[in-house]
């Protein structure tokens, strides 16, 4: 079921999320289905959208859902590390502020450790746009928005409708 996306300024977007506990796994498939449906609805409406973090739909849990195709990839309790210091500049966008782009720097490469829906520990090395995407979503889990990472007031750009 598609859920309402919280918008910039909503106090819940600035909260640190709680870890998912193993005993909460039974509730995760329904949450992931809602997150996937929300991504796909946003994509139909806006022509963009690849991932969402649970707090963006008001669920204060450390869950990220990524839909690169139509099948979701789930990250429970993701933790990022950065194998080197190489950075890249990006124009970051977000479903919580759909018409605003923010120029900022992200790590070119990251390694994510997380749990999947079977509670199996997983690890992936990501690079480029996927690294940037997961860093953005994990920021949401810590109550950090891309707007907070802008280096100066000139780093904001309005997207044409």
mmCIF file of C-alpha atoms in Angstrom:
data_model
loop_
_atom_site.group_PDB
_atom_site.id
_atom_site.type_symbol
_atom_site.label_atom_id
_atom_site.label_comp_id
_atom_site.label_asym_id
_atom_site.label_seq_id
_atom_site.Cartn_x
_atom_site.Cartn_y
_atom_site.Cartn_z
ATOM 1 C CA UNK A 1 0.000 0.000 0.000
ATOM 2 C CA UNK A 2 1.362 3.432 -0.940
ATOM 3 C CA UNK A 3 2.136 5.572 2.107
ATOM 4 C CA UNK A 4 2.357 9.331 2.484
ATOM 5 C CA UNK A 5 5.938 10.624 2.260
ATOM 6 C CA UNK A 6 6.932 13.013 5.032
ATOM 7 C CA UNK A 7 8.120 16.347 3.673
ATOM 8 C CA UNK A 8 10.998 18.623 4.589
ATOM 9 C CA UNK A 9 10.242 20.309 7.909
ATOM 10 C CA UNK A 10 8.420 17.334 9.461
ATOM 11 C CA UNK A 11 10.078 16.806 12.868
ATOM 12 C CA UNK A 12 10.087 13.011 12.444
ATOM 13 C CA UNK A 13 12.632 13.292 9.619
ATOM 14 C CA UNK A 14 15.201 14.617 12.115
ATOM 15 C CA UNK A 15 14.926 11.725 14.588
ATOM 16 C CA UNK A 16 17.412 8.876 14.939
ATOM 17 C CA UNK A 17 15.745 5.556 14.154
ATOM 18 C CA UNK A 18 15.735 2.456 16.338
ATOM 19 C CA UNK A 19 17.367 -0.774 15.179
ATOM 20 C CA UNK A 20 15.154 -3.586 13.928
ATOM 21 C CA UNK A 21 15.102 -6.459 16.418
ATOM 22 C CA UNK A 22 14.926 -10.062 15.305
ATOM 23 C CA UNK A 23 11.523 -10.486 16.948
ATOM 24 C CA UNK A 24 10.191 -7.716 14.672
ATOM 25 C CA UNK A 25 10.979 -9.630 11.464
ATOM 26 C CA UNK A 26 7.373 -10.790 10.996
ATOM 27 C CA UNK A 27 6.301 -7.149 10.477
ATOM 28 C CA UNK A 28 9.010 -6.421 7.900
ATOM 29 C CA UNK A 29 7.433 -7.915 4.712
ATOM 30 C CA UNK A 30 4.378 -5.644 5.058
ATOM 31 C CA UNK A 31 6.602 -2.622 5.730
ATOM 32 C CA UNK A 32 8.802 -3.431 2.726
ATOM 33 C CA UNK A 33 5.733 -3.875 0.502
ATOM 34 C CA UNK A 34 4.504 -0.430 1.604
ATOM 35 C CA UNK A 35 7.933 1.092 0.961
ATOM 36 C CA UNK A 36 8.125 -0.542 -2.494
ATOM 37 C CA UNK A 37 4.612 0.633 -3.380
ATOM 38 C CA UNK A 38 5.503 4.147 -2.240
ATOM 39 C CA UNK A 39 8.662 4.193 -4.400
ATOM 40 C CA UNK A 40 6.770 2.919 -7.451
ATOM 41 C CA UNK A 41 3.937 5.444 -6.983
ATOM 42 C CA UNK A 42 6.466 8.261 -6.617
ATOM 43 C CA UNK A 43 8.279 7.017 -9.729
ATOM 44 C CA UNK A 44 5.016 7.056 -11.727
ATOM 45 C CA UNK A 45 4.236 10.574 -10.557
ATOM 46 C CA UNK A 46 7.709 12.170 -10.631
ATOM 47 C CA UNK A 47 9.699 9.992 -13.048
ATOM 48 C CA UNK A 48 12.348 9.345 -10.385
ATOM 49 C CA UNK A 49 12.816 7.388 -7.176
ATOM 50 C CA UNK A 50 15.047 4.417 -6.466
ATOM 51 C CA UNK A 51 15.017 3.990 -2.689
ATOM 52 C CA UNK A 52 13.333 5.094 0.501
ATOM 53 C CA UNK A 53 14.110 4.929 4.202
ATOM 54 C CA UNK A 54 11.441 3.903 6.700
ATOM 55 C CA UNK A 55 11.343 7.259 8.529
ATOM 56 C CA UNK A 56 10.227 8.924 5.285
ATOM 57 C CA UNK A 57 6.900 7.126 5.738
ATOM 58 C CA UNK A 58 6.825 7.708 9.502
ATOM 59 C CA UNK A 59 8.271 4.348 10.633
ATOM 60 C CA UNK A 60 11.193 5.057 12.946
ATOM 61 C CA UNK A 61 13.137 1.869 12.230
ATOM 62 C CA UNK A 62 16.524 1.346 10.579
ATOM 63 C CA UNK A 63 15.141 -0.022 7.297
ATOM 64 C CA UNK A 64 16.009 0.940 3.720
ATOM 65 C CA UNK A 65 14.208 -0.364 0.645
ATOM 66 C CA UNK A 66 15.863 0.015 -2.756
ATOM 67 C CA UNK A 67 14.010 -0.641 -6.024
ATOM 68 C CA UNK A 68 16.366 -0.509 -8.965
ATOM 69 C CA UNK A 69 14.047 -2.635 -11.054
ATOM 70 C CA UNK A 70 10.665 -3.437 -9.537
ATOM 71 C CA UNK A 71 11.907 -6.005 -7.010
ATOM 72 C CA UNK A 72 12.898 -4.482 -3.666
ATOM 73 C CA UNK A 73 16.258 -5.007 -1.969
ATOM 74 C CA UNK A 74 15.986 -4.690 1.805
ATOM 75 C CA UNK A 75 18.619 -3.391 4.201
ATOM 76 C CA UNK A 76 17.856 -3.934 7.888
ATOM 77 C CA UNK A 77 20.130 -2.086 10.319
ATOM 78 C CA UNK A 78 22.602 -1.004 7.625
ATOM 79 C CA UNK A 79 26.047 0.126 8.699
ATOM 80 C CA UNK A 80 28.357 1.882 6.268
ATOM 81 C CA UNK A 81 32.118 1.983 6.089
ATOM 82 C CA UNK A 82 34.284 3.736 3.550
ATOM 83 C CA UNK A 83 37.313 1.891 2.137
ATOM 84 C CA UNK A 84 39.051 5.080 1.019
ATOM 85 C CA UNK A 85 38.651 8.821 1.226
ATOM 86 C CA UNK A 86 37.727 9.470 -2.400
ATOM 87 C CA UNK A 87 34.773 11.816 -2.641
ATOM 88 C CA UNK A 88 32.488 12.871 -5.479
ATOM 89 C CA UNK A 89 30.226 15.866 -5.905
ATOM 90 C CA UNK A 90 26.561 15.117 -6.580
ATOM 91 C CA UNK A 91 23.260 16.916 -6.950
ATOM 92 C CA UNK A 92 21.264 15.015 -4.353
ATOM 93 C CA UNK A 93 17.500 14.718 -4.615
ATOM 94 C CA UNK A 94 14.984 13.327 -2.170
ATOM 95 C CA UNK A 95 11.359 12.231 -2.128
ATOM 96 C CA UNK A 96 10.917 14.363 1.004
ATOM 97 C CA UNK A 97 11.763 17.532 -0.973
ATOM 98 C CA UNK A 98 10.878 16.554 -4.537
ATOM 99 C CA UNK A 99 11.613 19.829 -6.324
ATOM 100 C CA UNK A 100 14.891 20.672 -4.605
ATOM 101 C CA UNK A 101 18.387 19.483 -5.490
ATOM 102 C CA UNK A 102 21.308 19.857 -3.087
ATOM 103 C CA UNK A 103 24.942 19.975 -4.197
ATOM 104 C CA UNK A 104 27.096 18.032 -1.753
ATOM 105 C CA UNK A 105 29.943 15.568 -1.489
ATOM 106 C CA UNK A 106 29.586 11.843 -0.866
ATOM 107 C CA UNK A 107 32.058 8.980 -0.700
ATOM 108 C CA UNK A 108 32.631 7.392 -4.104
ATOM 109 C CA UNK A 109 32.746 3.920 -2.522
ATOM 110 C CA UNK A 110 31.141 2.346 0.528
ATOM 111 C CA UNK A 111 30.683 -1.058 2.089
ATOM 112 C CA UNK A 112 27.325 -1.829 3.659
ATOM 113 C CA UNK A 113 26.786 -4.497 6.305
ATOM 114 C CA UNK A 114 23.187 -5.286 7.162
ATOM 115 C CA UNK A 115 20.629 -7.998 7.803
ATOM 116 C CA UNK A 116 18.150 -9.267 5.238
ATOM 117 C CA UNK A 117 14.574 -10.467 5.802
ATOM 118 C CA UNK A 118 15.905 -13.900 6.868
ATOM 119 C CA UNK A 119 18.106 -12.165 9.463
ATOM 120 C CA UNK A 120 21.181 -13.258 7.524
ATOM 121 C CA UNK A 121 24.071 -10.837 7.699
ATOM 122 C CA UNK A 122 24.995 -9.435 4.269
ATOM 123 C CA UNK A 123 27.806 -7.272 2.970
ATOM 124 C CA UNK A 124 28.047 -5.402 -0.325
ATOM 125 C CA UNK A 125 30.631 -3.063 -1.794
ATOM 126 C CA UNK A 126 28.980 -0.219 -3.713
ATOM 127 C CA UNK A 127 30.444 2.432 -5.971
ATOM 128 C CA UNK A 128 29.290 5.591 -7.711
ATOM 129 C CA UNK A 129 25.566 6.301 -7.810
ATOM 130 C CA UNK A 130 24.641 3.250 -5.703
ATOM 131 C CA UNK A 131 27.146 4.275 -3.041
ATOM 132 C CA UNK A 132 25.685 7.788 -3.053
ATOM 133 C CA UNK A 133 22.132 6.447 -2.910
ATOM 134 C CA UNK A 134 22.742 4.228 0.099
ATOM 135 C CA UNK A 135 24.616 6.988 1.939
ATOM 136 C CA UNK A 136 21.604 9.256 1.386
ATOM 137 C CA UNK A 137 19.149 6.652 2.719
ATOM 138 C CA UNK A 138 21.329 5.767 5.719
ATOM 139 C CA UNK A 139 21.521 9.475 6.566
ATOM 140 C CA UNK A 140 17.709 9.404 6.894
ATOM 141 C CA UNK A 141 18.069 6.678 9.543
ATOM 142 C CA UNK A 142 20.223 9.070 11.567
ATOM 143 C CA UNK A 143 17.888 12.047 11.143
ATOM 144 C CA UNK A 144 20.208 13.745 8.647
ATOM 145 C CA UNK A 145 18.814 15.286 5.460
ATOM 146 C CA UNK A 146 20.834 16.228 2.380
ATOM 147 C CA UNK A 147 19.922 19.865 3.082
ATOM 148 C CA UNK A 148 22.032 19.611 6.231
ATOM 149 C CA UNK A 149 25.083 18.518 4.211
ATOM 150 C CA UNK A 150 25.153 21.509 1.845
ATOM 151 C CA UNK A 151 28.418 23.439 2.165
ATOM 152 C CA UNK A 152 26.892 26.852 1.446
ATOM 153 C CA UNK A 153 23.569 28.543 0.611
ATOM 154 C CA UNK A 154 24.366 28.436 -3.112
ATOM 155 C CA UNK A 155 24.291 24.625 -3.084
ATOM 156 C CA UNK A 156 20.504 24.499 -3.553
ATOM 157 C CA UNK A 157 18.905 24.197 -6.994
ATOM 158 C CA UNK A 158 15.194 24.041 -7.861
ATOM 159 C CA UNK A 159 14.232 21.229 -10.215
ATOM 160 C CA UNK A 160 12.054 22.173 -13.175
ATOM 161 C CA UNK A 161 8.594 20.576 -12.960
#
